[in-house]
Amino acid sequence: MAESWVNSAERIGSDLLLELTGPGSRRAVLIRALRDAVREGRLTPGTRLPPYRSLAADLGLARNTVADAYAELVAEGWLTARQGSGTQVAHRAAPAAPARVPKKAPARPDAPEHDLRQGRPDAGSFPRTAWLAASRRALNAAPNDAFGPGDPQGRTELRRALAGYLSRARGVRCSPERIVICSGFAHALRLLFGGGVLRGPLAVESYGLGFHRSILTAAGVRTVPLALDEHGARTGELTGLPGVRGVLLTPAHQFPTGGPLHPRRRTAVIDWARTGGGVVLEDDYDGEFRYDREPVGALQGLDPDRVVHLGSVSKSLSPAVRLGWMVLPGHLVGPVLAAKGEREAWASVLDQLTLAEFIESGHYDRHIRRMRQRYRRRRDQLAAALAAHAPHIAPTGVAAGLHAVLRLPPGTERSTVKAAAWQGLGLDPLSGFRHPAATMPSEDGLVVGYATPSDHAYGAALEALCRALPPPGA
């Protein structure tokens, strides 16, 4: 006998799959199937079953067969039957499940009492009300095709909204046709290199996220460190790196050391790409947040055919909103879409529609302005605390972004990080971002994120930081 469904949502609260298989009469098979449904928790105590006539019609059985099955299960205590209440699953003690030995989970470090790690925006400032309103408007206006298989290039509504926003706010030169939506910067790297669109070796800045380098390594890409100084990456040295035809930069705000790429070096990297047929990957991870300087436009604006502009909302909104974008040279759009596949598998179409509405309605700009003021106050609090309690240590790279770099006396980084841990303080050592093959002189320092703690906890976090810092002359 084949599997059958009880399609009685209005009567029992949900559909129930009954497997009417195995030896025996139809009555015996039905009784066994109902017992199994109770044992497995698919029919919970108090669940009302359909009248036997309805169940018989659903399963294609004789009414007497179902009535007899109900009667036997009532007699056994599996079901109860009362006049006016119908037939229900009995409230009986379920047999105890056999004890299971839990598998040992990998140890995870405890969250620090004070979190000053980089890369984490203020989660409490997510614009919940405005986002919910944008979601409702977007869903009401969405065409029917939005609820079918997703377009791997991304929804037209979002690509159109991003083209306008990036042009206006970041100086990006693009049309919606050159934008491909992804789930974030890491996803973009996997598509570009893991998908075979671009190949290594790839020049990268001597200080950057090790996570990004590991993605490239997993894709078989060798990374070559490019030295840094106070003017950013030394892009003039690209001509001396044989075989390198691509470079990954953070030109608006070098990560993590801070500061924009010098105008002459911006020009130099574009000239290098044009002359040698190279490509520049621009990680615009926090370009909206600047405080004491004029806005620095996107490098892509100098040559849209040589620069891949990569961005996301992980800093501006939340890393929980898994949306990013690639603004591509025209000849790379097709290969990226081929690498991505025929259907969108990463970026939620509903979130895309919501973000498009959030941008078009002006809420995104208002949120950025509000957070810019909030983060500037946080940065100023950090600077004031250092000036009062550790004047020998000055924060650097603080004209923009969500973190500061504290330069430490030589040989004190490890002990300072250990002292911070004793204070319950989570932060990142500068050395943790250094490329393993970098040849430029190393410096001791801390990368301090000032966006994460709540307002009421931020003062205590700064006090813990100042207690952990080495004294003058250390």
GROMACS .gro file of N, CA, C and O in nm, residues 358-437:
model
  320
  358PHE      N    1   1.509   5.060   0.096
  358PHE     CA    2   1.576   5.134   0.203
  358PHE      C    3   1.664   5.245   0.146
  358PHE      O    4   1.670   5.357   0.200
  359ILE      N    5   1.731   5.216   0.035
  359ILE     CA    6   1.815   5.316  -0.030
  359ILE      C    7   1.729   5.421  -0.100
  359ILE      O    8   1.750   5.542  -0.082
  360GLU      N    9   1.634   5.376  -0.179
  360GLU     CA   10   1.554   5.468  -0.259
  360GLU      C   11   1.472   5.564  -0.172
  360GLU      O   12   1.447   5.678  -0.210
  361SER      N   13   1.431   5.519  -0.055
  361SER     CA   14   1.350   5.603   0.033
  361SER      C   15   1.431   5.705   0.110
  361SER      O   16   1.374   5.792   0.179
  362GLY      N   17   1.564   5.696   0.103
  362GLY     CA   18   1.650   5.788   0.176
  362GLY      C   19   1.688   5.743   0.315
  362GLY      O   20   1.769   5.809   0.382
  363HIS      N   21   1.633   5.630   0.360
  363HIS     CA   22   1.663   5.583   0.495
  363HIS      C   23   1.809   5.540   0.509
  363HIS      O   24   1.868   5.555   0.617
  364TYR      N   25   1.867   5.487   0.403
  364TYR     CA   26   2.007   5.444   0.411
  364TYR      C   27   2.098   5.565   0.434
  364TYR      O   28   2.187   5.560   0.521
  365ASP      N   29   2.077   5.673   0.361
  365ASP     CA   30   2.158   5.793   0.380
  365ASP      C   31   2.140   5.848   0.521
  365ASP      O   32   2.239   5.889   0.585
  366ARG      N   33   2.018   5.850   0.571
  366ARG     CA   34   1.994   5.902   0.705
  366ARG      C   35   2.062   5.813   0.809
  366ARG      O   36   2.118   5.864   0.907
  367HIS      N   37   2.058   5.682   0.788
  367HIS     CA   38   2.124   5.591   0.881
  367HIS      C   39   2.275   5.613   0.879
  367HIS      O   40   2.339   5.616   0.986
  368ILE      N   41   2.334   5.629   0.763
  368ILE     CA   42   2.478   5.653   0.753
  368ILE      C   43   2.516   5.781   0.827
  368ILE      O   44   2.615   5.784   0.902
  369ARG      N   45   2.440   5.887   0.807
  369ARG     CA   46   2.471   6.014   0.875
  369ARG      C   47   2.462   5.998   1.026
  369ARG      O   48   2.546   6.049   1.101
  370ARG      N   49   2.360   5.927   1.072
  370ARG     CA   50   2.343   5.907   1.216
  370ARG      C   51   2.459   5.825   1.273
  370ARG      O   52   2.515   5.860   1.379
  371MET      N   53   2.498   5.719   1.204
  371MET     CA   54   2.606   5.636   1.254
  371MET      C   55   2.741   5.706   1.243
  371MET      O   56   2.830   5.684   1.326
  372ARG      N   57   2.757   5.790   1.143
  372ARG     CA   58   2.881   5.867   1.132
  372ARG      C   59   2.900   5.955   1.256
  372ARG      O   60   3.011   5.964   1.312
  373GLN      N   61   2.794   6.018   1.301
  373GLN     CA   62   2.803   6.101   1.421
  373GLN      C   63   2.828   6.016   1.545
  373GLN      O   64   2.908   6.053   1.632
  374ARG      N   65   2.762   5.902   1.550
  374ARG     CA   66   2.778   5.813   1.666
  374ARG      C   67   2.920   5.761   1.675
  374ARG      O   68   2.983   5.764   1.783
  375TYR      N   69   2.975   5.715   1.565
  375TYR     CA   70   3.110   5.660   1.568
  375TYR      C   71   3.214   5.769   1.590
  375TYR      O   72   3.319   5.744   1.650
  376ARG      N   73   3.186   5.888   1.542
  376ARG     CA   74   3.280   5.998   1.569
  376ARG      C   75   3.285   6.027   1.719
  376ARG      O   76   3.395   6.049   1.775
  377ARG      N   77   3.172   6.026   1.786
  377ARG     CA   78   3.172   6.046   1.931
  377ARG      C   79   3.250   5.934   2.000
  377ARG      O   80   3.325   5.961   2.095
  378ARG      N   81   3.233   5.812   1.953
  378ARG     CA   82   3.308   5.700   2.012
  378ARG      C   83   3.459   5.720   1.993
  378ARG      O   84   3.538   5.698   2.085
  379ARG      N   85   3.498   5.761   1.873
  379ARG     CA   86   3.639   5.784   1.847
  379ARG      C   87   3.694   5.894   1.937
  379ARG      O   88   3.805   5.884   1.992
  380ASP      N   89   3.616   6.001   1.954
  380ASP     CA   90   3.661   6.113   2.038
  380ASP      C   91   3.673   6.070   2.184
  380ASP      O   92   3.764   6.116   2.255
  381GLN      N   93   3.583   5.984   2.230
  381GLN     CA   94   3.595   5.931   2.366
  381GLN      C   95   3.723   5.851   2.383
  381GLN      O   96   3.790   5.861   2.487
  382LEU      N   97   3.757   5.771   2.283
  382LEU     CA   98   3.881   5.694   2.288
  382LEU      C   99   4.001   5.787   2.296
  382LEU      O  100   4.091   5.768   2.380
  383ALA      N  101   4.004   5.888   2.210
  383ALA     CA  102   4.116   5.982   2.210
  383ALA      C  103   4.126   6.055   2.343
  383ALA      O  104   4.237   6.076   2.396
  384ALA      N  105   4.013   6.094   2.402
  384ALA     CA  106   4.015   6.166   2.529
  384ALA      C  107   4.064   6.076   2.642
  384ALA      O  108   4.141   6.120   2.729
  385ALA      N  109   4.022   5.949   2.641
  385ALA     CA  110   4.067   5.857   2.747
  385ALA      C  111   4.217   5.835   2.738
  385ALA      O  112   4.286   5.831   2.841
  386LEU      N  113   4.270   5.821   2.617
  386LEU     CA  114   4.414   5.803   2.601
  386LEU      C  115   4.490   5.928   2.644
  386LEU      O  116   4.595   5.919   2.709
  387ALA      N  117   4.438   6.044   2.606
  387ALA     CA  118   4.505   6.168   2.644
  387ALA      C  119   4.510   6.185   2.795
  387ALA      O  120   4.608   6.238   2.851
  388ALA      N  121   4.407   6.137   2.865
  388ALA     CA  122   4.401   6.153   3.010
  388ALA      C  123   4.482   6.048   3.084
  388ALA      O  124   4.544   6.079   3.188
  389HIS      N  125   4.484   5.925   3.034
  389HIS     CA  126   4.544   5.815   3.111
  389HIS      C  127   4.667   5.751   3.046
  389HIS      O  128   4.742   5.683   3.115
  390ALA      N  129   4.687   5.773   2.918
  390ALA     CA  130   4.805   5.719   2.850
  390ALA      C  131   4.848   5.816   2.740
  390ALA      O  132   4.846   5.782   2.621
  391PRO      N  133   4.889   5.935   2.780
  391PRO     CA  134   4.922   6.037   2.679
  391PRO      C  135   5.042   6.001   2.592
  391PRO      O  136   5.062   6.062   2.486
  392HIS      N  137   5.120   5.903   2.633
  392HIS     CA  138   5.236   5.862   2.554
  392HIS      C  139   5.196   5.772   2.438
  392HIS      O  140   5.281   5.738   2.355
  393ILE      N  141   5.070   5.732   2.430
  393ILE     CA  142   5.021   5.647   2.321
  393ILE      C  143   4.909   5.720   2.248
  393ILE      O  144   4.804   5.748   2.306
  394ALA      N  145   4.932   5.751   2.122
  394ALA     CA  146   4.833   5.826   2.044
  394ALA      C  147   4.766   5.734   1.943
  394ALA      O  148   4.831   5.651   1.880
  395PRO      N  149   4.636   5.748   1.926
  395PRO     CA  150   4.567   5.669   1.824
  395PRO      C  151   4.599   5.722   1.685
  395PRO      O  152   4.609   5.843   1.663
  396THR      N  153   4.615   5.632   1.590
  396THR     CA  154   4.642   5.671   1.452
  396THR      C  155   4.538   5.609   1.360
  396THR      O  156   4.468   5.516   1.398
  397GLY      N  157   4.530   5.662   1.237
  397GLY     CA  158   4.435   5.610   1.140
  397GLY      C  159   4.290   5.634   1.177
  397GLY      O  160   4.203   5.555   1.143
  398VAL      N  161   4.264   5.745   1.247
  398VAL     CA  162   4.131   5.768   1.304
  398VAL      C  163   4.052   5.875   1.231
  398VAL      O  164   3.947   5.918   1.279
  399ALA      N  165   4.096   5.920   1.115
  399ALA     CA  166   4.019   6.018   1.041
  399ALA      C  167   3.896   5.957   0.977
  399ALA      O  168   3.807   6.029   0.930
  400ALA      N  169   3.890   5.824   0.977
  400ALA     CA  170   3.777   5.753   0.917
  400ALA      C  171   3.769   5.615   0.978
  400ALA      O  172   3.860   5.571   1.050
  401GLY      N  173   3.659   5.545   0.951
  401GLY     CA  174   3.648   5.404   0.988
  401GLY      C  175   3.589   5.378   1.124
  401GLY      O  176   3.537   5.468   1.191
  402LEU      N  177   3.601   5.252   1.169
  402LEU     CA  178   3.544   5.206   1.295
  402LEU      C  179   3.650   5.154   1.391
  402LEU      O  180   3.617   5.090   1.490
  403HIS      N  181   3.776   5.179   1.362
  403HIS     CA  182   3.882   5.131   1.450
  403HIS      C  183   3.997   5.230   1.450
  403HIS      O  184   4.008   5.316   1.363
  404ALA      N  185   4.083   5.215   1.549
  404ALA     CA  186   4.205   5.295   1.560
  404ALA      C  187   4.322   5.200   1.581
  404ALA      O  188   4.306   5.088   1.630
  405VAL      N  189   4.440   5.246   1.543
  405VAL     CA  190   4.563   5.170   1.568
  405VAL      C  191   4.642   5.244   1.676
  405VAL      O  192   4.668   5.364   1.664
  406LEU      N  193   4.676   5.173   1.781
  406LEU     CA  194   4.760   5.228   1.888
  406LEU      C  195   4.900   5.173   1.871
  406LEU      O  196   4.922   5.052   1.885
  407ARG      N  197   4.995   5.261   1.839
  407ARG     CA  198   5.135   5.217   1.826
  407ARG      C  199   5.196   5.200   1.964
  407ARG      O  200   5.185   5.288   2.049
  408LEU      N  201   5.261   5.087   1.985
  408LEU     CA  202   5.318   5.054   2.116
  408LEU      C  203   5.470   5.057   2.111
  408LEU      O  204   5.530   5.041   2.004
  409PRO      N  205   5.535   5.073   2.225
  409PRO     CA  206   5.680   5.063   2.229
  409PRO      C  207   5.726   4.927   2.180
  409PRO      O  208   5.657   4.826   2.202
  410PRO      N  209   5.839   4.919   2.112
  410PRO     CA  210   5.887   4.791   2.059
  410PRO      C  211   5.895   4.684   2.169
  410PRO      O  212   5.941   4.710   2.280
  411GLY      N  213   5.850   4.566   2.134
  411GLY     CA  214   5.859   4.453   2.226
  411GLY      C  215   5.749   4.445   2.330
  411GLY      O  216   5.756   4.358   2.418
  412THR      N  217   5.647   4.530   2.321
  412THR     CA  218   5.543   4.531   2.426
  412THR      C  219   5.408   4.478   2.378
  412THR      O  220   5.315   4.469   2.458
  413GLU      N  221   5.395   4.441   2.251
  413GLU     CA  222   5.263   4.403   2.200
  413GLU      C  223   5.209   4.279   2.270
  413GLU      O  224   5.095   4.276   2.316
  414ARG      N  225   5.292   4.176   2.278
  414ARG     CA  226   5.244   4.049   2.335
  414ARG      C  227   5.204   4.067   2.481
  414ARG      O  228   5.098   4.018   2.523
  415SER      N  229   5.284   4.134   2.559
  415SER     CA  230   5.252   4.152   2.701
  415SER      C  231   5.127   4.240   2.717
  415SER      O  232   5.048   4.219   2.810
  416THR      N  233   5.108   4.336   2.629
  416THR     CA  234   4.990   4.422   2.637
  416THR      C  235   4.863   4.344   2.606
  416THR      O  236   4.761   4.361   2.672
  417VAL      N  237   4.869   4.258   2.506
  417VAL     CA  238   4.753   4.176   2.473
  417VAL      C  239   4.720   4.083   2.590
  417VAL      O  240   4.602   4.061   2.623
  418LYS      N  241   4.823   4.028   2.653
  418LYS     CA  242   4.801   3.941   2.768
  418LYS      C  243   4.741   4.020   2.884
  418LYS      O  244   4.646   3.972   2.951
  419ALA      N  245   4.790   4.141   2.906
  419ALA     CA  246   4.734   4.225   3.012
  419ALA      C  247   4.589   4.261   2.982
  419ALA      O  248   4.505   4.267   3.073
  420ALA      N  249   4.559   4.285   2.856
  420ALA     CA  250   4.421   4.316   2.818
  420ALA      C  251   4.329   4.198   2.846
  420ALA      O  252   4.216   4.214   2.893
  421ALA      N  253   4.378   4.076   2.820
  421ALA     CA  254   4.297   3.958   2.847
  421ALA      C  255   4.267   3.945   2.995
  421ALA      O  256   4.156   3.907   3.035
  422TRP      N  257   4.363   3.980   3.080
  422TRP     CA  258   4.340   3.976   3.224
  422TRP      C  259   4.234   4.078   3.264
  422TRP      O  260   4.165   4.060   3.364
  423GLN      N  261   4.223   4.184   3.187
  423GLN     CA  262   4.121   4.286   3.215
  423GLN      C  263   3.986   4.249   3.153
  423GLN      O  264   3.891   4.328   3.160
  424GLY      N  265   3.976   4.131   3.093
  424GLY     CA  266   3.852   4.091   3.029
  424GLY      C  267   3.826   4.166   2.900
  424GLY      O  268   3.711   4.185   2.858
  425LEU      N  269   3.934   4.209   2.834
  425LEU     CA  270   3.922   4.296   2.717
  425LEU      C  271   3.959   4.220   2.590
  425LEU      O  272   4.066   4.159   2.582
  426GLY      N  273   3.872   4.223   2.492
  426GLY     CA  274   3.901   4.164   2.363
  426GLY      C  275   3.945   4.269   2.263
  426GLY      O  276   3.874   4.367   2.240
  427LEU      N  277   4.063   4.252   2.207
  427LEU     CA  278   4.113   4.341   2.102
  427LEU      C  279   4.212   4.264   2.015
  427LEU      O  280   4.245   4.149   2.043
  428ASP      N  281   4.257   4.325   1.909
  428ASP     CA  282   4.341   4.256   1.812
  428ASP      C  283   4.482   4.314   1.809
  428ASP      O  284   4.498   4.437   1.800
  429PRO      N  285   4.584   4.229   1.812
  429PRO     CA  286   4.721   4.278   1.796
  429PRO      C  287   4.747   4.315   1.650
  429PRO      O  288   4.698   4.248   1.559
  430LEU      N  289   4.822   4.418   1.628
  430LEU     CA  290   4.854   4.461   1.492
  430LEU      C  291   4.926   4.352   1.415
  430LEU      O  292   4.903   4.333   1.294
  431SER      N  293   5.011   4.277   1.483
  431SER     CA  294   5.089   4.173   1.415
  431SER      C  295   4.999   4.064   1.355
  431SER      O  296   5.039   3.995   1.262
  432GLY      N  297   4.878   4.050   1.408
  432GLY     CA  298   4.788   3.948   1.357
  432GLY      C  299   4.740   3.974   1.215
  432GLY      O  300   4.683   3.885   1.152
  433PHE      N  301   4.762   4.095   1.164
  433PHE     CA  302   4.718   4.131   1.029
  433PHE      C  303   4.833   4.136   0.929
  433PHE      O  304   4.812   4.162   0.811
  434ARG      N  305   4.953   4.108   0.976
  434ARG     CA  306   5.070   4.118   0.891
  434ARG      C  307   5.081   3.995   0.800
  434ARG      O  308   5.063   3.882   0.842
  435HIS      N  309   5.111   4.020   0.673
  435HIS     CA  310   5.131   3.912   0.577
  435HIS      C  311   5.255   3.831   0.618
  435HIS      O  312   5.359   3.889   0.651
  436PRO      N  313   5.247   3.699   0.617
  436PRO     CA  314   5.362   3.618   0.661
  436PRO      C  315   5.489   3.644   0.582
  436PRO      O  316   5.600   3.624   0.635
  437ALA      N  317   5.475   3.687   0.456
  437ALA     CA  318   5.594   3.709   0.373
  437ALA      C  319   5.632   3.856   0.363
  437ALA      O  320   5.720   3.891   0.283
   0.00000   0.00000   0.00000
